[in-house]
mmCIF file of N, CA and C in Angstrom:
data_model
loop_
_atom_site.group_PDB
_atom_site.id
_atom_site.type_symbol
_atom_site.label_atom_id
_atom_site.label_comp_id
_atom_site.label_asym_id
_atom_site.label_seq_id
_atom_site.Cartn_x
_atom_site.Cartn_y
_atom_site.Cartn_z
ATOM 1 N N MET Z 1 0.833 -1.187 0.000
ATOM 2 C CA MET Z 1 0.000 0.000 0.000
ATOM 3 C C MET Z 1 0.876 1.247 0.000
ATOM 4 N N LEU Z 2 0.359 2.258 -0.671
ATOM 5 C CA LEU Z 2 1.020 3.556 -0.739
ATOM 6 C C LEU Z 2 0.139 4.592 -0.047
ATOM 7 N N SER Z 3 0.773 5.572 0.528
ATOM 8 C CA SER Z 3 0.059 6.677 1.157
ATOM 9 C C SER Z 3 0.433 7.953 0.419
ATOM 10 N N VAL Z 4 -0.554 8.547 -0.236
ATOM 11 C CA VAL Z 4 -0.325 9.814 -0.925
ATOM 12 C C VAL Z 4 -1.125 10.863 -0.158
ATOM 13 N N ARG Z 5 -0.394 11.785 0.478
ATOM 14 C CA ARG Z 5 -1.026 12.815 1.294
ATOM 15 C C ARG Z 5 -1.167 14.097 0.478
ATOM 16 N N PHE Z 6 -2.362 14.640 0.508
ATOM 17 C CA PHE Z 6 -2.650 15.886 -0.197
ATOM 18 C C PHE Z 6 -2.912 17.017 0.780
ATOM 19 N N GLY Z 7 -2.620 16.797 2.025
ATOM 20 C CA GLY Z 7 -2.843 17.771 3.081
ATOM 21 C C GLY Z 7 -2.918 17.031 4.396
ATOM 22 N N SER Z 8 -3.016 17.784 5.474
ATOM 23 C CA SER Z 8 -3.003 17.154 6.793
ATOM 24 C C SER Z 8 -4.186 16.213 7.013
ATOM 25 N N GLU Z 9 -5.282 16.454 6.328
ATOM 26 C CA GLU Z 9 -6.481 15.638 6.525
ATOM 27 C C GLU Z 9 -6.855 14.823 5.289
ATOM 28 N N ASN Z 10 -6.087 14.943 4.216
ATOM 29 C CA ASN Z 10 -6.416 14.271 2.957
ATOM 30 C C ASN Z 10 -5.330 13.284 2.583
ATOM 31 N N GLU Z 11 -5.591 12.009 2.869
ATOM 32 C CA GLU Z 11 -4.628 10.961 2.582
ATOM 33 C C GLU Z 11 -5.312 9.873 1.776
ATOM 34 N N TRP Z 12 -4.675 9.488 0.676
ATOM 35 C CA TRP Z 12 -5.207 8.448 -0.210
ATOM 36 C C TRP Z 12 -4.349 7.208 -0.040
ATOM 37 N N TRP Z 13 -4.934 6.170 0.541
ATOM 38 C CA TRP Z 13 -4.265 4.878 0.639
ATOM 39 C C TRP Z 13 -4.626 4.089 -0.600
ATOM 40 N N VAL Z 14 -3.622 3.624 -1.313
ATOM 41 C CA VAL Z 14 -3.860 2.987 -2.604
ATOM 42 C C VAL Z 14 -2.812 1.901 -2.843
ATOM 43 N N SER Z 15 -3.210 0.867 -3.554
ATOM 44 C CA SER Z 15 -2.243 -0.175 -3.897
ATOM 45 C C SER Z 15 -1.282 0.355 -4.963
ATOM 46 N N GLY Z 16 -0.099 -0.200 -4.987
ATOM 47 C CA GLY Z 16 0.890 0.210 -5.977
ATOM 48 C C GLY Z 16 0.412 -0.011 -7.394
ATOM 49 N N SER Z 17 -0.306 -1.103 -7.623
ATOM 50 C CA SER Z 17 -0.771 -1.390 -8.992
ATOM 51 C C SER Z 17 -1.831 -0.395 -9.446
ATOM 52 N N VAL Z 18 -2.705 0.036 -8.552
ATOM 53 C CA VAL Z 18 -3.715 1.046 -8.897
ATOM 54 C C VAL Z 18 -3.029 2.377 -9.182
ATOM 55 N N PHE Z 19 -2.092 2.759 -8.327
ATOM 56 C CA PHE Z 19 -1.375 4.013 -8.535
ATOM 57 C C PHE Z 19 -0.646 4.005 -9.875
ATOM 58 N N ASP Z 20 0.044 2.914 -10.180
ATOM 59 C CA ASP Z 20 0.767 2.811 -11.452
ATOM 60 C C ASP Z 20 -0.181 2.885 -12.640
ATOM 61 N N ARG Z 21 -1.318 2.222 -12.528
ATOM 62 C CA ARG Z 21 -2.296 2.238 -13.630
ATOM 63 C C ARG Z 21 -2.835 3.651 -13.856
ATOM 64 N N LEU Z 22 -3.154 4.350 -12.769
ATOM 65 C CA LEU Z 22 -3.643 5.728 -12.907
ATOM 66 C C LEU Z 22 -2.543 6.630 -13.447
ATOM 67 N N PHE Z 23 -1.329 6.455 -12.970
ATOM 68 C CA PHE Z 23 -0.220 7.273 -13.447
ATOM 69 C C PHE Z 23 0.009 7.042 -14.931
ATOM 70 N N ASP Z 24 -0.055 5.789 -15.374
ATOM 71 C CA ASP Z 24 0.054 5.478 -16.801
ATOM 72 C C ASP Z 24 -1.057 6.167 -17.592
ATOM 73 N N ALA Z 25 -2.263 6.165 -17.031
ATOM 74 C CA ALA Z 25 -3.387 6.829 -17.694
ATOM 75 C C ALA Z 25 -3.132 8.329 -17.801
ATOM 76 N N ALA Z 26 -2.608 8.929 -16.744
ATOM 77 C CA ALA Z 26 -2.322 10.371 -16.756
ATOM 78 C C ALA Z 26 -1.291 10.706 -17.830
ATOM 79 N N ILE Z 27 -0.307 9.847 -17.987
ATOM 80 C CA ILE Z 27 0.687 10.050 -19.052
ATOM 81 C C ILE Z 27 0.035 9.848 -20.409
ATOM 82 N N GLY Z 28 -0.767 8.809 -20.541
ATOM 83 C CA GLY Z 28 -1.457 8.532 -21.800
ATOM 84 C C GLY Z 28 -2.399 9.644 -22.228
ATOM 85 N N TYR Z 29 -3.065 10.255 -21.274
ATOM 86 C CA TYR Z 29 -3.961 11.380 -21.553
ATOM 87 C C TYR Z 29 -3.177 12.686 -21.746
ATOM 88 N N GLU Z 30 -1.864 12.612 -21.585
ATOM 89 C CA GLU Z 30 -0.983 13.775 -21.682
ATOM 90 C C GLU Z 30 -1.349 14.849 -20.656
ATOM 91 N N LEU Z 31 -1.746 14.386 -19.476
ATOM 92 C CA LEU Z 31 -2.108 15.294 -18.391
ATOM 93 C C LEU Z 31 -0.996 15.433 -17.357
ATOM 94 N N MET Z 32 -0.156 14.401 -17.234
ATOM 95 C CA MET Z 32 0.927 14.454 -16.251
ATOM 96 C C MET Z 32 2.097 15.195 -16.874
ATOM 97 N N PRO Z 33 2.456 16.335 -16.311
ATOM 98 C CA PRO Z 33 3.584 17.091 -16.851
ATOM 99 C C PRO Z 33 4.861 16.239 -16.833
ATOM 100 N N GLY Z 34 5.627 16.327 -17.896
ATOM 101 C CA GLY Z 34 6.841 15.528 -18.032
ATOM 102 C C GLY Z 34 7.821 15.712 -16.895
ATOM 103 N N ASP Z 35 7.890 16.923 -16.355
ATOM 104 C CA ASP Z 35 8.835 17.164 -15.260
ATOM 105 C C ASP Z 35 8.381 16.546 -13.946
ATOM 106 N N LEU Z 36 7.154 16.018 -13.890
ATOM 107 C CA LEU Z 36 6.662 15.375 -12.678
ATOM 108 C C LEU Z 36 6.572 13.855 -12.812
ATOM 109 N N GLU Z 37 6.952 13.330 -13.965
ATOM 110 C CA GLU Z 37 6.849 11.884 -14.164
ATOM 111 C C GLU Z 37 7.722 11.093 -13.200
ATOM 112 N N ASP Z 38 8.804 11.692 -12.719
ATOM 113 C CA ASP Z 38 9.669 11.008 -11.751
ATOM 114 C C ASP Z 38 9.001 10.847 -10.393
ATOM 115 N N TRP Z 39 7.942 11.593 -10.129
ATOM 116 C CA TRP Z 39 7.258 11.476 -8.841
ATOM 117 C C TRP Z 39 6.712 10.069 -8.644
ATOM 118 N N ARG Z 40 6.400 9.404 -9.732
ATOM 119 C CA ARG Z 40 5.920 8.020 -9.653
ATOM 120 C C ARG Z 40 6.928 7.170 -8.888
ATOM 121 N N TYR Z 41 8.205 7.346 -9.208
ATOM 122 C CA TYR Z 41 9.254 6.543 -8.586
ATOM 123 C C TYR Z 41 9.494 6.966 -7.135
ATOM 124 N N VAL Z 42 9.285 8.225 -6.852
ATOM 125 C CA VAL Z 42 9.396 8.711 -5.473
ATOM 126 C C VAL Z 42 8.310 8.059 -4.622
ATOM 127 N N VAL Z 43 7.096 8.062 -5.136
ATOM 128 C CA VAL Z 43 5.971 7.456 -4.403
ATOM 129 C C VAL Z 43 6.224 5.961 -4.208
ATOM 130 N N ASP Z 44 6.598 5.269 -5.271
ATOM 131 C CA ASP Z 44 6.842 3.827 -5.182
ATOM 132 C C ASP Z 44 7.991 3.507 -4.231
ATOM 133 N N ALA Z 45 9.081 4.222 -4.334
ATOM 134 C CA ALA Z 45 10.274 3.930 -3.533
ATOM 135 C C ALA Z 45 10.080 4.213 -2.052
ATOM 136 N N ASN Z 46 9.267 5.221 -1.744
ATOM 137 C CA ASN Z 46 9.097 5.640 -0.357
ATOM 138 C C ASN Z 46 7.805 5.143 0.279
ATOM 139 N N GLY Z 47 7.021 4.411 -0.474
ATOM 140 C CA GLY Z 47 5.748 3.950 0.074
ATOM 141 C C GLY Z 47 4.719 5.057 0.146
ATOM 142 N N GLY Z 48 4.991 6.141 -0.578
ATOM 143 C CA GLY Z 48 4.064 7.258 -0.619
ATOM 144 C C GLY Z 48 4.806 8.580 -0.590
ATOM 145 N N MET Z 49 4.045 9.652 -0.475
ATOM 146 C CA MET Z 49 4.646 10.979 -0.358
ATOM 147 C C MET Z 49 3.606 11.972 0.130
ATOM 148 N N ASP Z 50 4.111 13.055 0.688
ATOM 149 C CA ASP Z 50 3.259 14.173 1.081
ATOM 150 C C ASP Z 50 3.407 15.217 -0.018
ATOM 151 N N VAL Z 51 2.425 15.303 -0.879
ATOM 152 C CA VAL Z 51 2.464 16.174 -2.048
ATOM 153 C C VAL Z 51 2.631 17.642 -1.651
ATOM 154 N N ASN Z 52 2.060 18.026 -0.524
ATOM 155 C CA ASN Z 52 2.118 19.429 -0.110
ATOM 156 C C ASN Z 52 3.481 19.857 0.400
ATOM 157 N N LYS Z 53 4.427 18.941 0.500
ATOM 158 C CA LYS Z 53 5.790 19.310 0.867
ATOM 159 C C LYS Z 53 6.595 19.734 -0.363
ATOM 160 N N GLU Z 54 5.979 19.617 -1.523
ATOM 161 C CA GLU Z 54 6.610 20.032 -2.778
ATOM 162 C C GLU Z 54 6.230 21.485 -3.063
ATOM 163 N N LYS Z 55 6.824 22.041 -4.097
ATOM 164 C CA LYS Z 55 6.464 23.408 -4.492
ATOM 165 C C LYS Z 55 4.961 23.456 -4.758
ATOM 166 N N PRO Z 56 4.272 24.495 -4.277
ATOM 167 C CA PRO Z 56 2.816 24.562 -4.443
ATOM 168 C C PRO Z 56 2.349 24.426 -5.893
ATOM 169 N N GLN Z 57 3.049 25.048 -6.829
ATOM 170 C CA GLN Z 57 2.604 24.946 -8.222
ATOM 171 C C GLN Z 57 2.787 23.522 -8.754
ATOM 172 N N ASP Z 58 3.850 22.825 -8.317
ATOM 173 C CA ASP Z 58 4.048 21.435 -8.735
ATOM 174 C C ASP Z 58 3.003 20.524 -8.101
ATOM 175 N N ALA Z 59 2.731 20.742 -6.818
ATOM 176 C CA ALA Z 59 1.708 19.953 -6.122
ATOM 177 C C ALA Z 59 0.356 20.128 -6.803
ATOM 178 N N GLY Z 60 0.030 21.348 -7.175
ATOM 179 C CA GLY Z 60 -1.240 21.622 -7.852
ATOM 180 C C GLY Z 60 -1.336 20.937 -9.200
ATOM 181 N N ARG Z 61 -0.250 20.967 -9.957
ATOM 182 C CA ARG Z 61 -0.268 20.307 -11.273
ATOM 183 C C ARG Z 61 -0.377 18.793 -11.133
ATOM 184 N N PHE Z 62 0.293 18.243 -10.127
ATOM 185 C CA PHE Z 62 0.242 16.805 -9.874
ATOM 186 C C PHE Z 62 -1.176 16.375 -9.493
ATOM 187 N N LYS Z 63 -1.772 17.106 -8.550
ATOM 188 C CA LYS Z 63 -3.141 16.802 -8.123
ATOM 189 C C LYS Z 63 -4.121 16.924 -9.283
ATOM 190 N N ALA Z 64 -3.974 17.985 -10.062
ATOM 191 C CA ALA Z 64 -4.886 18.201 -11.191
ATOM 192 C C ALA Z 64 -4.775 17.073 -12.211
ATOM 193 N N ALA Z 65 -3.563 16.620 -12.476
ATOM 194 C CA ALA Z 65 -3.360 15.527 -13.441
ATOM 195 C C ALA Z 65 -3.988 14.239 -12.929
ATOM 196 N N LEU Z 66 -3.794 13.939 -11.657
ATOM 197 C CA LEU Z 66 -4.392 12.716 -11.095
ATOM 198 C C LEU Z 66 -5.911 12.802 -11.077
ATOM 199 N N LEU Z 67 -6.435 13.951 -10.677
ATOM 200 C CA LEU Z 67 -7.893 14.122 -10.602
ATOM 201 C C LEU Z 67 -8.535 13.998 -11.978
ATOM 202 N N GLU Z 68 -8.024 14.718 -12.949
ATOM 203 C CA GLU Z 68 -8.608 14.661 -14.302
ATOM 204 C C GLU Z 68 -8.491 13.248 -14.880
ATOM 205 N N SER Z 69 -7.373 12.612 -14.649
ATOM 206 C CA SER Z 69 -7.182 11.248 -15.161
ATOM 207 C C SER Z 69 -8.140 10.275 -14.482
ATOM 208 N N ALA Z 70 -8.316 10.419 -13.176
ATOM 209 C CA ALA Z 70 -9.247 9.552 -12.449
ATOM 210 C C ALA Z 70 -10.673 9.735 -12.969
ATOM 211 N N GLN Z 71 -11.072 10.972 -13.209
ATOM 212 C CA GLN Z 71 -12.416 11.231 -13.728
ATOM 213 C C GLN Z 71 -12.593 10.634 -15.120
ATOM 214 N N ARG Z 72 -11.596 10.782 -15.965
ATOM 215 C CA ARG Z 72 -11.675 10.193 -17.309
ATOM 216 C C ARG Z 72 -11.743 8.676 -17.241
ATOM 217 N N GLU Z 73 -10.919 8.103 -16.370
ATOM 218 C CA GLU Z 73 -10.916 6.645 -16.229
ATOM 219 C C GLU Z 73 -12.271 6.143 -15.739
ATOM 220 N N LEU Z 74 -12.855 6.832 -14.780
ATOM 221 C CA LEU Z 74 -14.162 6.414 -14.265
ATOM 222 C C LEU Z 74 -15.238 6.475 -15.344
ATOM 223 N N ASN Z 75 -15.069 7.375 -16.295
ATOM 224 C CA ASN Z 75 -16.035 7.480 -17.389
ATOM 225 C C ASN Z 75 -15.779 6.482 -18.512
ATOM 226 N N SER Z 76 -14.606 5.865 -18.527
ATOM 227 C CA SER Z 76 -14.285 4.992 -19.655
ATOM 228 C C SER Z 76 -14.011 3.531 -19.293
ATOM 229 N N VAL Z 77 -13.640 3.266 -18.051
ATOM 230 C CA VAL Z 77 -13.315 1.900 -17.651
ATOM 231 C C VAL Z 77 -14.598 1.152 -17.326
ATOM 232 N N GLU Z 78 -14.702 -0.031 -17.880
ATOM 233 C CA GLU Z 78 -15.868 -0.863 -17.616
ATOM 234 C C GLU Z 78 -15.847 -1.304 -16.153
ATOM 235 N N ARG Z 79 -16.977 -1.180 -15.515
ATOM 236 C CA ARG Z 79 -17.062 -1.518 -14.081
ATOM 237 C C ARG Z 79 -17.381 -3.008 -13.923
ATOM 238 N N THR Z 80 -16.326 -3.780 -14.081
ATOM 239 C CA THR Z 80 -16.435 -5.224 -13.909
ATOM 240 C C THR Z 80 -15.761 -5.614 -12.601
ATOM 241 N N GLN Z 81 -15.906 -6.861 -12.230
ATOM 242 C CA GLN Z 81 -15.261 -7.341 -11.011
ATOM 243 C C GLN Z 81 -13.746 -7.190 -11.117
ATOM 244 N N ASP Z 82 -13.194 -7.359 -12.320
ATOM 245 C CA ASP Z 82 -11.752 -7.218 -12.523
ATOM 246 C C ASP Z 82 -11.273 -5.787 -12.258
ATOM 247 N N ASN Z 83 -12.142 -4.819 -12.471
ATOM 248 C CA ASN Z 83 -11.781 -3.411 -12.295
ATOM 249 C C ASN Z 83 -12.316 -2.822 -10.990
ATOM 250 N N TRP Z 84 -12.898 -3.644 -10.136
ATOM 251 C CA TRP Z 84 -13.548 -3.136 -8.928
ATOM 252 C C TRP Z 84 -12.581 -2.349 -8.054
ATOM 253 N N THR Z 85 -11.410 -2.899 -7.758
ATOM 254 C CA THR Z 85 -10.445 -2.216 -6.893
ATOM 255 C C THR Z 85 -10.004 -0.901 -7.519
ATOM 256 N N TYR Z 86 -9.756 -0.924 -8.823
ATOM 257 C CA TYR Z 86 -9.309 0.271 -9.527
ATOM 258 C C TYR Z 86 -10.365 1.369 -9.464
ATOM 259 N N THR Z 87 -11.590 1.038 -9.849
ATOM 260 C CA THR Z 87 -12.627 2.071 -9.887
ATOM 261 C C THR Z 87 -12.990 2.565 -8.484
ATOM 262 N N THR Z 88 -13.005 1.676 -7.519
ATOM 263 C CA THR Z 88 -13.296 2.091 -6.147
ATOM 264 C C THR Z 88 -12.209 3.031 -5.630
ATOM 265 N N SER Z 89 -10.962 2.710 -5.913
ATOM 266 C CA SER Z 89 -9.848 3.575 -5.494
ATOM 267 C C SER Z 89 -9.924 4.937 -6.163
ATOM 268 N N LEU Z 90 -10.301 4.959 -7.439
ATOM 269 C CA LEU Z 90 -10.424 6.239 -8.149
ATOM 270 C C LEU Z 90 -11.565 7.070 -7.594
ATOM 271 N N GLU Z 91 -12.668 6.414 -7.268
ATOM 272 C CA GLU Z 91 -13.792 7.139 -6.673
ATOM 273 C C GLU Z 91 -13.378 7.794 -5.356
ATOM 274 N N LYS Z 92 -12.590 7.078 -4.565
ATOM 275 C CA LYS Z 92 -12.106 7.632 -3.300
ATOM 276 C C LYS Z 92 -11.183 8.822 -3.537
ATOM 277 N N LEU Z 93 -10.337 8.731 -4.551
ATOM 278 C CA LEU Z 93 -9.436 9.842 -4.869
ATOM 279 C C LEU Z 93 -10.223 11.067 -5.317
ATOM 280 N N VAL Z 94 -11.190 10.876 -6.189
ATOM 281 C CA VAL Z 94 -11.996 12.004 -6.681
ATOM 282 C C VAL Z 94 -12.718 12.676 -5.514
ATOM 283 N N LYS Z 95 -13.285 11.882 -4.639
ATOM 284 C CA LYS Z 95 -13.987 12.442 -3.470
ATOM 285 C C LYS Z 95 -13.015 13.188 -2.571
ATOM 286 N N LEU Z 96 -11.842 12.634 -2.366
ATOM 287 C CA LEU Z 96 -10.832 13.247 -1.513
ATOM 288 C C LEU Z 96 -10.371 14.581 -2.090
ATOM 289 N N LEU Z 97 -10.064 14.611 -3.380
ATOM 290 C CA LEU Z 97 -9.559 15.834 -4.001
ATOM 291 C C LEU Z 97 -10.653 16.871 -4.208
ATOM 292 N N ALA Z 98 -11.896 16.450 -4.207
ATOM 293 C CA ALA Z 98 -13.007 17.404 -4.318
ATOM 294 C C ALA Z 98 -13.085 18.277 -3.056
ATOM 295 N N LYS Z 99 -12.545 17.770 -1.929
ATOM 296 C CA LYS Z 99 -12.543 18.539 -0.681
ATOM 297 C C LYS Z 99 -11.517 19.652 -0.728
ATOM 298 N N ASP Z 100 -10.522 19.509 -1.583
ATOM 299 C CA ASP Z 100 -9.434 20.502 -1.668
ATOM 300 C C ASP Z 100 -9.868 21.796 -2.307
#
């Protein structure tokens, strides 16, 4: 499990495979800025990260890329048993980031 913190009260617990799949989607949708693609490895290597400890403009771009990608994925991924963990995790992320 990975912990991605978006603030003191906003923490997304997610499996590594779900995070990687969403990150791949963000790159595929051309939403993840190229200069932030290395954050994937930071999150994986450290078991997570506190996004708000980064530069505010970078944190904002990272959050926006994940949020938009999650929303697109929820609109396009078939909700089958095989995708249950993925879609449920994305729904939690969208709800979490909507509070921001």
